[in-house]
Short mmCIF file of C-alpha atoms in Angstrom, two decimals:
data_model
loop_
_atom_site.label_atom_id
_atom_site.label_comp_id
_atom_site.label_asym_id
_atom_site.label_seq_id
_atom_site.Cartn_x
_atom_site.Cartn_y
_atom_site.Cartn_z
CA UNK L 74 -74.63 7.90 73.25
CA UNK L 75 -74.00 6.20 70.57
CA UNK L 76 -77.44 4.25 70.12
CA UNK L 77 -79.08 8.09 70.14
CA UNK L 78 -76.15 9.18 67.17
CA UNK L 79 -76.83 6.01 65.24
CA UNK L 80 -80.96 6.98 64.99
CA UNK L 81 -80.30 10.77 64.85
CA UNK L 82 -78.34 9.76 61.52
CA UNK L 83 -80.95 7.27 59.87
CA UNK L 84 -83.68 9.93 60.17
CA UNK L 85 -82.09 12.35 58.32
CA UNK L 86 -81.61 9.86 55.45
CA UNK L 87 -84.98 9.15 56.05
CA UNK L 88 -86.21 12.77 55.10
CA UNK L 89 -83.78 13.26 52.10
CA UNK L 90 -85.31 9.70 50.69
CA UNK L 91 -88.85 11.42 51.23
CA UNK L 92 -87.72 14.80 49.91
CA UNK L 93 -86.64 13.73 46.67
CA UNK L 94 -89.60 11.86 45.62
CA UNK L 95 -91.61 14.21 46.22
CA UNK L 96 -89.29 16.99 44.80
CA UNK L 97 -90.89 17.83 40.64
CA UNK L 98 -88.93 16.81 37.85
CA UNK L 99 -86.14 18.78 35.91
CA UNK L 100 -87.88 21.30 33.74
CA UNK L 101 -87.28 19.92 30.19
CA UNK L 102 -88.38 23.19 28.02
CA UNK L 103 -85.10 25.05 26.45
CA UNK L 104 -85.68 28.88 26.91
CA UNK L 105 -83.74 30.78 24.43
CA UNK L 106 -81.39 33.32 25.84
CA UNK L 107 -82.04 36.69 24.10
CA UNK L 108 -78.80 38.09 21.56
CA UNK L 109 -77.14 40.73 22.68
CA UNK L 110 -78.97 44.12 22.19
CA UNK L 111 -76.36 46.26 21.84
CA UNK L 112 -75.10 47.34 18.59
CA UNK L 113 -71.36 46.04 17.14
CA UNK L 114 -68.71 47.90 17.84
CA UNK L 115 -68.04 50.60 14.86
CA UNK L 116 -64.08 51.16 15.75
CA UNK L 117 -61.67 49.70 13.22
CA UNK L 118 -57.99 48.76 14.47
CA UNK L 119 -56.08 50.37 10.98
CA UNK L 120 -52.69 49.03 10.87
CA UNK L 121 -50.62 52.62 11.15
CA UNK L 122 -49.17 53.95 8.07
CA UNK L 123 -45.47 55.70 7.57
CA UNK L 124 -46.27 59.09 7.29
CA UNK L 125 -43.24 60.30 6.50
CA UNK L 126 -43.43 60.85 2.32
CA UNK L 127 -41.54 58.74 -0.10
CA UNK L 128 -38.11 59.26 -1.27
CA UNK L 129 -38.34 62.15 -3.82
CA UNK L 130 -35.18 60.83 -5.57
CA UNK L 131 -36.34 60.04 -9.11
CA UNK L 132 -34.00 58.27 -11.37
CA UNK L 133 -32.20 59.84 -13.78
CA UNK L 134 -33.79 60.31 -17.32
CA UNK L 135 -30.97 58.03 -19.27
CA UNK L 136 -31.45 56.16 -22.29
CA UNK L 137 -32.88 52.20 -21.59
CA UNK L 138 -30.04 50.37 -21.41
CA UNK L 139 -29.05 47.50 -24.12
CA UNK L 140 -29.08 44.00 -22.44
CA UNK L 141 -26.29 42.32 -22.93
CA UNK L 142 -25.51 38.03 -22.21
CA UNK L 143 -23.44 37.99 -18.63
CA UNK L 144 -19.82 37.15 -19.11
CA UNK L 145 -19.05 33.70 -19.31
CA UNK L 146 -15.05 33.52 -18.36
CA UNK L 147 -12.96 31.04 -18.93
CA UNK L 148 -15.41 28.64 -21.10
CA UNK L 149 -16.64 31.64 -23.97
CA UNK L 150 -13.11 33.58 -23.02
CA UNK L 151 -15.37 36.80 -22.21
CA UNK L 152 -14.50 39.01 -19.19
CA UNK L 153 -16.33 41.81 -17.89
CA UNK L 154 -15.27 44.92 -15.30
CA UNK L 155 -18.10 47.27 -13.49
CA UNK L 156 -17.76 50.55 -12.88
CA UNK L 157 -16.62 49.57 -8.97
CA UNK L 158 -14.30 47.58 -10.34
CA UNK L 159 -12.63 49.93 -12.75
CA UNK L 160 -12.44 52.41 -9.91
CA UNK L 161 -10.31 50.31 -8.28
CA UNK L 162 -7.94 49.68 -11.03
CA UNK L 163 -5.19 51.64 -10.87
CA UNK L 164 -3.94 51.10 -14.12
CA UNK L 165 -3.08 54.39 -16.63
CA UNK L 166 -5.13 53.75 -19.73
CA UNK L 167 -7.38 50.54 -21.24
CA UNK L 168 -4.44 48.63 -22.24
CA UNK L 169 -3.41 48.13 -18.77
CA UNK L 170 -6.48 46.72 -18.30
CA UNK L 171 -6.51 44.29 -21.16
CA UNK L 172 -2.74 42.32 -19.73
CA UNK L 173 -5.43 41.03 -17.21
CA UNK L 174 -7.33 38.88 -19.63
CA UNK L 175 -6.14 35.15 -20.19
CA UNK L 176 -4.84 34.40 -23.87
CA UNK L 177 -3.99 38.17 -24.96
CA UNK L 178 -0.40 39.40 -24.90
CA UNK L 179 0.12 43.13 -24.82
CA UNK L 180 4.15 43.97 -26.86
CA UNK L 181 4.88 47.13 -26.32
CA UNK L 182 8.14 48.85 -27.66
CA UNK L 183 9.12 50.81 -24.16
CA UNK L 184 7.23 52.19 -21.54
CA UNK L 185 3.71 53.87 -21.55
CA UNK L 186 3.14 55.73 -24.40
CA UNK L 187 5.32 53.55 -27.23
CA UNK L 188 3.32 52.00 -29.74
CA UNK L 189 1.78 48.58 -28.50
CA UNK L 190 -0.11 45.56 -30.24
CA UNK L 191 -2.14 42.97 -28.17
CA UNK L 192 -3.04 39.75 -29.63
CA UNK L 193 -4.75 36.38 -29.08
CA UNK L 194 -2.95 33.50 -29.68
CA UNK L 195 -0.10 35.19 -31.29
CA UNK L 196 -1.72 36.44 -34.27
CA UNK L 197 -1.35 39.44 -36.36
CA UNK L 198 -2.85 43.05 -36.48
CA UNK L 199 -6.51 43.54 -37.75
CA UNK L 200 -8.22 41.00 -35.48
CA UNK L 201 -8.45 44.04 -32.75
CA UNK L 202 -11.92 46.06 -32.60
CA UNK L 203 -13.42 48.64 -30.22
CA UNK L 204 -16.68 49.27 -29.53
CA UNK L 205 -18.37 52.01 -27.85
CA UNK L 206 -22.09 51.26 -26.89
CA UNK L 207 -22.52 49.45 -30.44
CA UNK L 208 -20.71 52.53 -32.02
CA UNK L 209 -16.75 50.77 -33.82
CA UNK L 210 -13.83 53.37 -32.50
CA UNK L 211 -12.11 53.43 -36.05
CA UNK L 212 -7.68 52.87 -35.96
CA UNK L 213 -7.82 55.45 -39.15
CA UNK L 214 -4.00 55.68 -38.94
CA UNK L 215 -3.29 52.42 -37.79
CA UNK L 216 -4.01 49.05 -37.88
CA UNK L 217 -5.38 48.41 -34.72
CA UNK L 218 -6.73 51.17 -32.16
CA UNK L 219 -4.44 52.50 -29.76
CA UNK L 220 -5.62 51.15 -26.26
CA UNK L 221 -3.19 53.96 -24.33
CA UNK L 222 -5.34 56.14 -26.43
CA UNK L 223 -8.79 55.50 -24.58
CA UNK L 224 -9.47 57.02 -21.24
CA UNK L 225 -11.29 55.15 -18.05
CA UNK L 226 -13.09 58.38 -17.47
CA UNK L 227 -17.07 58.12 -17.81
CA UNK L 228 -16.59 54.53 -18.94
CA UNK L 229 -19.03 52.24 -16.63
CA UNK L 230 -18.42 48.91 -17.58
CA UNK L 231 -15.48 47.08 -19.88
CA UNK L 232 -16.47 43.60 -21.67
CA UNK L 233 -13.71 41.46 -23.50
CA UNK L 234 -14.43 38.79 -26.02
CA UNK L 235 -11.46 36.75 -26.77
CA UNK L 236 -12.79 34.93 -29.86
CA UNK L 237 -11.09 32.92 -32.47
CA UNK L 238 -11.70 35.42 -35.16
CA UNK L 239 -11.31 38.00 -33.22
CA UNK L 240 -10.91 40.43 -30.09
CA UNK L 241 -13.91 42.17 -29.05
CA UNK L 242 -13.48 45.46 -26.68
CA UNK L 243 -16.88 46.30 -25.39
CA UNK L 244 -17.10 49.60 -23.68
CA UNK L 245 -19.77 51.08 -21.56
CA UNK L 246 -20.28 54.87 -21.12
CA UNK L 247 -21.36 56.21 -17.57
CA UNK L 248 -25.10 57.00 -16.88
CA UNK L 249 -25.95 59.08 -13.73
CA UNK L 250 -28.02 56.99 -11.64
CA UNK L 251 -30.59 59.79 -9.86
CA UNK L 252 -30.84 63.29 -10.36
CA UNK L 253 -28.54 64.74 -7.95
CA UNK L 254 -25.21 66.29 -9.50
CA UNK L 255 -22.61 63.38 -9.70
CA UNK L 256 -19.19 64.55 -9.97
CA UNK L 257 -15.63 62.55 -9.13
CA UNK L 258 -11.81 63.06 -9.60
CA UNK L 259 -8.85 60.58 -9.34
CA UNK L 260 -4.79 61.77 -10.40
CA UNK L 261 -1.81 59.60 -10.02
CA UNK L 262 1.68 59.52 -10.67
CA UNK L 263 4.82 56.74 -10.58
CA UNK L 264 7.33 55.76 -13.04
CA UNK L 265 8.66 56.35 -15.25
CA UNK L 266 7.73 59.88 -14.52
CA UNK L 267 4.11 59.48 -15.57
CA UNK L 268 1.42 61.35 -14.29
CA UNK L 269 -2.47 61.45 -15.25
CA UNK L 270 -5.75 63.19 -13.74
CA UNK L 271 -9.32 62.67 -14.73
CA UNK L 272 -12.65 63.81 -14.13
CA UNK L 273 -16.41 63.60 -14.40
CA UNK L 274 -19.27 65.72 -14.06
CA UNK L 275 -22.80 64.62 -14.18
CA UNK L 276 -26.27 67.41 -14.37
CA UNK L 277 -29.84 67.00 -15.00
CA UNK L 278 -31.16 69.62 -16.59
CA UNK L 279 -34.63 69.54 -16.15
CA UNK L 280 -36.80 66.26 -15.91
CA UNK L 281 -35.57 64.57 -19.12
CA UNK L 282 -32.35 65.85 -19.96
CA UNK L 283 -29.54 64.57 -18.54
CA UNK L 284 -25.41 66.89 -19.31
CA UNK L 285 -22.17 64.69 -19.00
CA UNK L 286 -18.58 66.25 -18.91
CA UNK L 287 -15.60 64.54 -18.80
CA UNK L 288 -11.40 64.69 -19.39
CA UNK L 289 -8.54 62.64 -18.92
CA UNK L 290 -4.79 63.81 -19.16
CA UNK L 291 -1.67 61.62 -19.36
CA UNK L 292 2.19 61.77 -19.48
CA UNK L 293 4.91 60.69 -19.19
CA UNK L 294 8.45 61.44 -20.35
CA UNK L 295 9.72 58.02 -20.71
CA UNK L 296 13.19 56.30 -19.58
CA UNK L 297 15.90 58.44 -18.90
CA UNK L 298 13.77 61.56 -20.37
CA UNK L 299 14.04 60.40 -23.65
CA UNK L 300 10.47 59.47 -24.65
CA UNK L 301 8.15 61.76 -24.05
CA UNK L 302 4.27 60.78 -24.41
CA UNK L 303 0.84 63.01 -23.64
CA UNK L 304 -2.42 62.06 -24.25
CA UNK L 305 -5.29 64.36 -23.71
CA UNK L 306 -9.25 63.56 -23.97
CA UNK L 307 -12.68 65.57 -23.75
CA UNK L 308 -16.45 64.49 -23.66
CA UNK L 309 -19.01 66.06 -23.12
CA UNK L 310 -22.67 64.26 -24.10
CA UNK L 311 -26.37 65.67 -23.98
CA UNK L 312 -29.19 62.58 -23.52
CA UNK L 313 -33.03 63.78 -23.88
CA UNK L 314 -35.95 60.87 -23.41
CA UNK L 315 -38.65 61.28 -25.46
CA UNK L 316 -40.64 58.86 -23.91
CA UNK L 317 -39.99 56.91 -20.76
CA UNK L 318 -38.19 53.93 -23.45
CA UNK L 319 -37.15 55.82 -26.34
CA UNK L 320 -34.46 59.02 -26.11
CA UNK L 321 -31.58 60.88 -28.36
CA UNK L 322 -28.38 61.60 -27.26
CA UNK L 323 -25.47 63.73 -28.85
CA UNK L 324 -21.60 63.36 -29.04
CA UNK L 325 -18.77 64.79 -29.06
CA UNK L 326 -14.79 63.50 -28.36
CA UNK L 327 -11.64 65.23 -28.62
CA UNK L 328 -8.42 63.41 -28.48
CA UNK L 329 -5.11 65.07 -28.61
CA UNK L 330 -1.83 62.69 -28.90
CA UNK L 331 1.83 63.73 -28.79
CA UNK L 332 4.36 61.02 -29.21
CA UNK L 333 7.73 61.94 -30.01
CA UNK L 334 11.05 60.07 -30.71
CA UNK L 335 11.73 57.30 -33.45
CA UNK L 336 10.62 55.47 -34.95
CA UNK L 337 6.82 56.30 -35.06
CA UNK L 338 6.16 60.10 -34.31
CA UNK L 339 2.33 60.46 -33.93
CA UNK L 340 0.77 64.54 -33.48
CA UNK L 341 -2.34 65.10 -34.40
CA UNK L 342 -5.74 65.42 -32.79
CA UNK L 343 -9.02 63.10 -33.44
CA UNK L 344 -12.46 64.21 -33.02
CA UNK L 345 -15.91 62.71 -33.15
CA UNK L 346 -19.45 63.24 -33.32
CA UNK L 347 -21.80 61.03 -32.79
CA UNK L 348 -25.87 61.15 -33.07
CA UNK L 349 -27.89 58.19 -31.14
CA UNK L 350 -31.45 56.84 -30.59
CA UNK L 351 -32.44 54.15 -28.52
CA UNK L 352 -35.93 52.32 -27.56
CA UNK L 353 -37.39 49.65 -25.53
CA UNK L 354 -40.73 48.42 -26.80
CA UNK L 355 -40.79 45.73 -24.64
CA UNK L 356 -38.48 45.01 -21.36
CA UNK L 357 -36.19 42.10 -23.52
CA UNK L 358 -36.22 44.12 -26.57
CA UNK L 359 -33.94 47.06 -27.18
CA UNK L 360 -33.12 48.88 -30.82
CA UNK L 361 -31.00 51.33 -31.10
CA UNK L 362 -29.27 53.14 -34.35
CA UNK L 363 -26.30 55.79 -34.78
CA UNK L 364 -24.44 57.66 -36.80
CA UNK L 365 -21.25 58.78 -36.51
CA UNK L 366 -17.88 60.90 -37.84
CA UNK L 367 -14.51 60.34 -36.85
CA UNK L 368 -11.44 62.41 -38.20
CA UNK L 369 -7.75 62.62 -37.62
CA UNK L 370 -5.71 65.80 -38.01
CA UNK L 371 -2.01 65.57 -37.91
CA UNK L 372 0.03 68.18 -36.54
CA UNK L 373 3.75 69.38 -37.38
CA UNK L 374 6.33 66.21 -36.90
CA UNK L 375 3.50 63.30 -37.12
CA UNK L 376 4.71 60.18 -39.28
CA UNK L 377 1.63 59.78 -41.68
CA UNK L 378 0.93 63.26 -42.17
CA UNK L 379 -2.16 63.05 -44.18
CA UNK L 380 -6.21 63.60 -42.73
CA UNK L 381 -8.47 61.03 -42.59
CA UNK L 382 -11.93 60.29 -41.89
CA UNK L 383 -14.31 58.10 -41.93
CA UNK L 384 -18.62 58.42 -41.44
CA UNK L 385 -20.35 55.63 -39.69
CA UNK L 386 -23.93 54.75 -39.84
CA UNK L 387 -25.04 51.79 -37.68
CA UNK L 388 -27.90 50.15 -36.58
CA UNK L 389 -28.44 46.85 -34.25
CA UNK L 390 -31.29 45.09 -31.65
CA UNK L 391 -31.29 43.00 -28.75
CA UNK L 392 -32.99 40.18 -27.32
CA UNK L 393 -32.01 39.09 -24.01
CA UNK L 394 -34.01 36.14 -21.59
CA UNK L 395 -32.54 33.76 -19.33
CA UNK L 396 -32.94 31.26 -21.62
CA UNK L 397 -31.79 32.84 -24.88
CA UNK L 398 -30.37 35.79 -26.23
CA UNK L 399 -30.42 37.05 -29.50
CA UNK L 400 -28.71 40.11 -31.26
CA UNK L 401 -28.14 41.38 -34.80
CA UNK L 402 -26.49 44.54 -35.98
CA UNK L 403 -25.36 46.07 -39.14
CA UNK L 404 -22.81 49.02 -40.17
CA UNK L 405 -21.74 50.94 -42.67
CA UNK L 406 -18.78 53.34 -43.47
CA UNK L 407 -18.22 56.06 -45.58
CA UNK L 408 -15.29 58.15 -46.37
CA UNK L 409 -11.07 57.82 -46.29
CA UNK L 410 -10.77 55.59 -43.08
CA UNK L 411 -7.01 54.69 -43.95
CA UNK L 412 -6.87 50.97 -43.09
CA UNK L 413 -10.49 50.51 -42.34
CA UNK L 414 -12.05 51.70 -45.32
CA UNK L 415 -15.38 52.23 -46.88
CA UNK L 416 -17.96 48.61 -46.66
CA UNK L 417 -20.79 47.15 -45.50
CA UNK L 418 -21.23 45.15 -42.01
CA UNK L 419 -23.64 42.52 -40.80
CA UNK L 420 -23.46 40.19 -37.91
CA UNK L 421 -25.79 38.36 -35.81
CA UNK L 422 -25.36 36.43 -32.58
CA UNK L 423 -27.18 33.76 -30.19
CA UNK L 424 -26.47 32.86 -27.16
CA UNK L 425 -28.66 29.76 -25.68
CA UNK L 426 -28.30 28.24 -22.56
CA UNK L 427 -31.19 26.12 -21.06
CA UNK L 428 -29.76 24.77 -18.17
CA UNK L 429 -27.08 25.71 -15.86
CA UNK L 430 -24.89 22.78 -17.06
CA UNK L 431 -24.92 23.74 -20.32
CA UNK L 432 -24.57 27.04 -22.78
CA UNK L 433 -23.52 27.57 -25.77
CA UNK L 434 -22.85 30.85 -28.31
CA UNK L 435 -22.59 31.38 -31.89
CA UNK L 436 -22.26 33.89 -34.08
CA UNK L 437 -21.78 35.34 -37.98
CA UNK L 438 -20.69 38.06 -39.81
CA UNK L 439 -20.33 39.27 -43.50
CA UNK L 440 -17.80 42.04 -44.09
CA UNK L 441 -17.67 44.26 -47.19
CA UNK L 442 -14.18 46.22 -47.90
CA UNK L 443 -13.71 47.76 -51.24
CA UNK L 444 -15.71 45.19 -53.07
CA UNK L 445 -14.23 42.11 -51.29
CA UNK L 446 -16.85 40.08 -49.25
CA UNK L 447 -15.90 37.51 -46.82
CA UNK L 448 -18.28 35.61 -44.41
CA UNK L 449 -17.32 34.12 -40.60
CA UNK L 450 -18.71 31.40 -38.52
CA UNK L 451 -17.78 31.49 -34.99
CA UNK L 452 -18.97 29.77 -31.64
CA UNK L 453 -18.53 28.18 -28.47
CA UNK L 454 -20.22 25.39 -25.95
CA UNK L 455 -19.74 24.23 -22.49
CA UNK L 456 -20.78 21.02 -20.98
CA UNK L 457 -20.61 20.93 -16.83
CA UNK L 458 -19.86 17.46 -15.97
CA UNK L 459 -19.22 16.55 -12.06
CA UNK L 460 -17.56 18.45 -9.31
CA UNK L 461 -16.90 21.42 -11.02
CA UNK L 462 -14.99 19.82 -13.66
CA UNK L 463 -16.43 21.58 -17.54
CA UNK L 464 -15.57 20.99 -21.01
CA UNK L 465 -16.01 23.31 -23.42
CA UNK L 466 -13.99 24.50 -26.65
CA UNK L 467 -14.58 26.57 -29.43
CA UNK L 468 -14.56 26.43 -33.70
CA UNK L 469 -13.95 29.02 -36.35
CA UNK L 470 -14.57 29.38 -40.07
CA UNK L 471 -14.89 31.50 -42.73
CA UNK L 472 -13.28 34.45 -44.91
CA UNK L 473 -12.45 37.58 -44.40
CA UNK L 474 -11.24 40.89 -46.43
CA UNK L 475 -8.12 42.71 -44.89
CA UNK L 476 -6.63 45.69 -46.69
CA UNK L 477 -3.20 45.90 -46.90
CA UNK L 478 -0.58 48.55 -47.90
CA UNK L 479 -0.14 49.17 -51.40
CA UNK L 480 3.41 51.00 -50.46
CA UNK L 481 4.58 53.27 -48.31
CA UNK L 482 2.44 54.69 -45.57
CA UNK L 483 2.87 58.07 -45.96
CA UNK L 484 2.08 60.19 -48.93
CA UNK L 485 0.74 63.24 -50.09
CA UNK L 486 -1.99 62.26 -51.79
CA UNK L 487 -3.77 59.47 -49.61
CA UNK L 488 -2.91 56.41 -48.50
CA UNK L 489 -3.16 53.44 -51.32
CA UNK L 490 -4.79 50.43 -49.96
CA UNK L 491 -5.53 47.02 -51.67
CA UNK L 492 -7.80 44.38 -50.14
CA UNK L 493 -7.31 40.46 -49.78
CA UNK L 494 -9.99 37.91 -48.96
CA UNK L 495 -8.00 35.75 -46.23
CA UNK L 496 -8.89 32.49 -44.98
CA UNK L 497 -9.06 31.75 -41.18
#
């Protein structure tokens, strides 16, 4: 059997040999297959959109705001509070606010309501000045502005600039964010018997006007009943854009003060108007001009007893990058403006800082009272060293006019000022 298996098998490879030389050769020629016939497919995969429409929300038509250089703290002595911020503060009236900052000390004589002074470095009156969005709050009767006498309704941000010269208050008014109706309400109370409630109401009337109301009341009858103290204020502002950048707004401020008990009796009421325009040309450019009138009437029992007032007319433009920011103004007054009196204002300021490690500020002014002109040099610089260690410091020089009492306070006829150049 296995003889017949053994030939069975070499046959067969036998025949296969045979078969494949006689088999043809592998067809060489390439055929080309035909492309396909059918025509591409037409259907286009869209990425689906939101249908749902977009927020109809539009801002609200407020002036362009004017850019100012971001608080620098301890190394320029500038400190800033947002609106969040001063909503959280649970303090009476701005000079509350200002025993926060490093380097001022607030004296007052008693409790809420006396008269105060705050200083920098334990120097005199006159080195105190209030601004509100570029517009200077006038003292009139005093020296320095009473603080207790400026409410923290419809104020949205606070900047102070401790300088060597002087202190700078910096105050922002409220702008309504959207057009929906914006309204809030805070009141208080606590010792010694003081109580105050505040409010704000924002409208926009139409698609470029824009209503703001707001008052603040405070009181307080001092220690032991003794020293009674109310404070009353009213706003109430109208903003129209003209254009997208450029708009007008209109002014008007009511404060009514009633201070009783020696030694300084103060009644009387102070009202202003103000007139504003503002523009953006460009995103880092902002100009803006103002004028203004501020006047003081006493009532029965104040201590001056006379009226003053005073006319402002200002102007002033900013320049802010990250780099560099530049900004010049200029003022004038008009008028009886007891301490402050008539002259001519102009300042400019840069701030420069081209790296992170390193920024500096600087700034003049030349001040015109009753004929006396005095000029000021002011600035600052930090250096950032190594592990968070700094040095910086700061340099002032210059002249500057001061009026001064020519005798008593109080008289019929006006009060008598004369004006001294003083060193710093």
């Amino acid at each position: 059997m296995g003889a017949r298996t053994r030939g069975v098998a070499l046959l067969l490879c036998g025949l296969l040999l045979a078969f494949a030389e006689t088999a043809p050769a592998q067809d060489t020629i390439r055929v080309p297959i035909p492309r396909e016939q059918l025509p591409p497919d037409t259907f286009v995969n869209r990425e689906a959109r939101d249908t749902v429409p977009a927020d109809s929300i539009l801002p609200a038509p407020n002036l362009p705001d004017f850019i100012r250089p971001a608080a620098g703290g301890w190394w320029n002595a500038t400190y800033e509070w947002s609106g969040a911020e001063l909503q959280r503060f649970s303090g009476v009236s701005l000079l509350e606010l200002l025993e926060r900052v490093p380097g001022l000390v607030v004296t007052r004589a008693g409790a809420f309501g006396r008269p105060a002074g705050v200083a920098a470095f334990g120097r005199g009156g006159g080195r105190l000045r209030v601004f509100r969005d570029g517009y200077e709050l006038d003292a009139l009767s005093a020296a320095d502005f009473d603080l207790q006498q400026i409410p923290l309704a419809g104020l949205a941000a606070v900047r102070v600039e401790r300088r060597l010269t002087e202190t700078r208050i910096e105050l922002t008014s409220f702008r309504q964010r959207d057009r929906r109706p914006f309204s809030e309400i805070e009141a208080g109370t606590g010792d010694p018997q003081t109580r105050f409630l505040r409010g704000l109401y924002a409208q926009t009337v139409g698609g470029a006007t824009t209503f703001l109301g707001a008052f603040d009341v405070a009181d307080t009858e001092g220690f032991r009943r003794v020293d009674a103290f109310g404070v009353n204020s009213l706003v109430a502002r109208l903003s129209r854009l003209i254009s997208p950048r450029t708009g007008l707004e209109v002014e008007y401020r009511q404060t009514g003060v009633d201070r009783f008990g020696p030694p300084f009796p103060e009644v009387a009421v102070r009202r202003e108007a103000l007139l504003r325009g503002r523009t953006q040309p460009a995103p880092a450019f902002t100009l803006e001009g103002w004028a203004g009138r501020a006047a003081r009437t006493p009532g029965a029992g104040d201590s001056l007893g006379v009226e003053l007032e005073s006319t402002q007319l200002g102007a002033r433009a900013g320049y802010q990058r990250a780099v560099v920011g530049l900004e010049a103004s200029a003022r004038a007054r008009f008028g009886e403006g007891g301490y402050t009196g008539p002259g001519v204002e102009l300042g400019a300021r840069a701030d420069f800082r081209p790296i992170p490690a390193l920024a500096a500020t600087g700034a003049v002014r030349s001040s015109t009272i009753r004929g006396v002109t005095g000029v000021e040099l002011d600035g600052s610089a930090r250096l950032a060293l190594f592990g968070g260690f700094s040095v910086f410091g700061s340099l002032a020089v210059g002249e500057r006019p001061v009026p001064f009492l020519a005798d008593q306070t109080a008289q019929r006829e006006g009060v008598r000022l004369r004006t001294e150049r003083l060193r710093l």
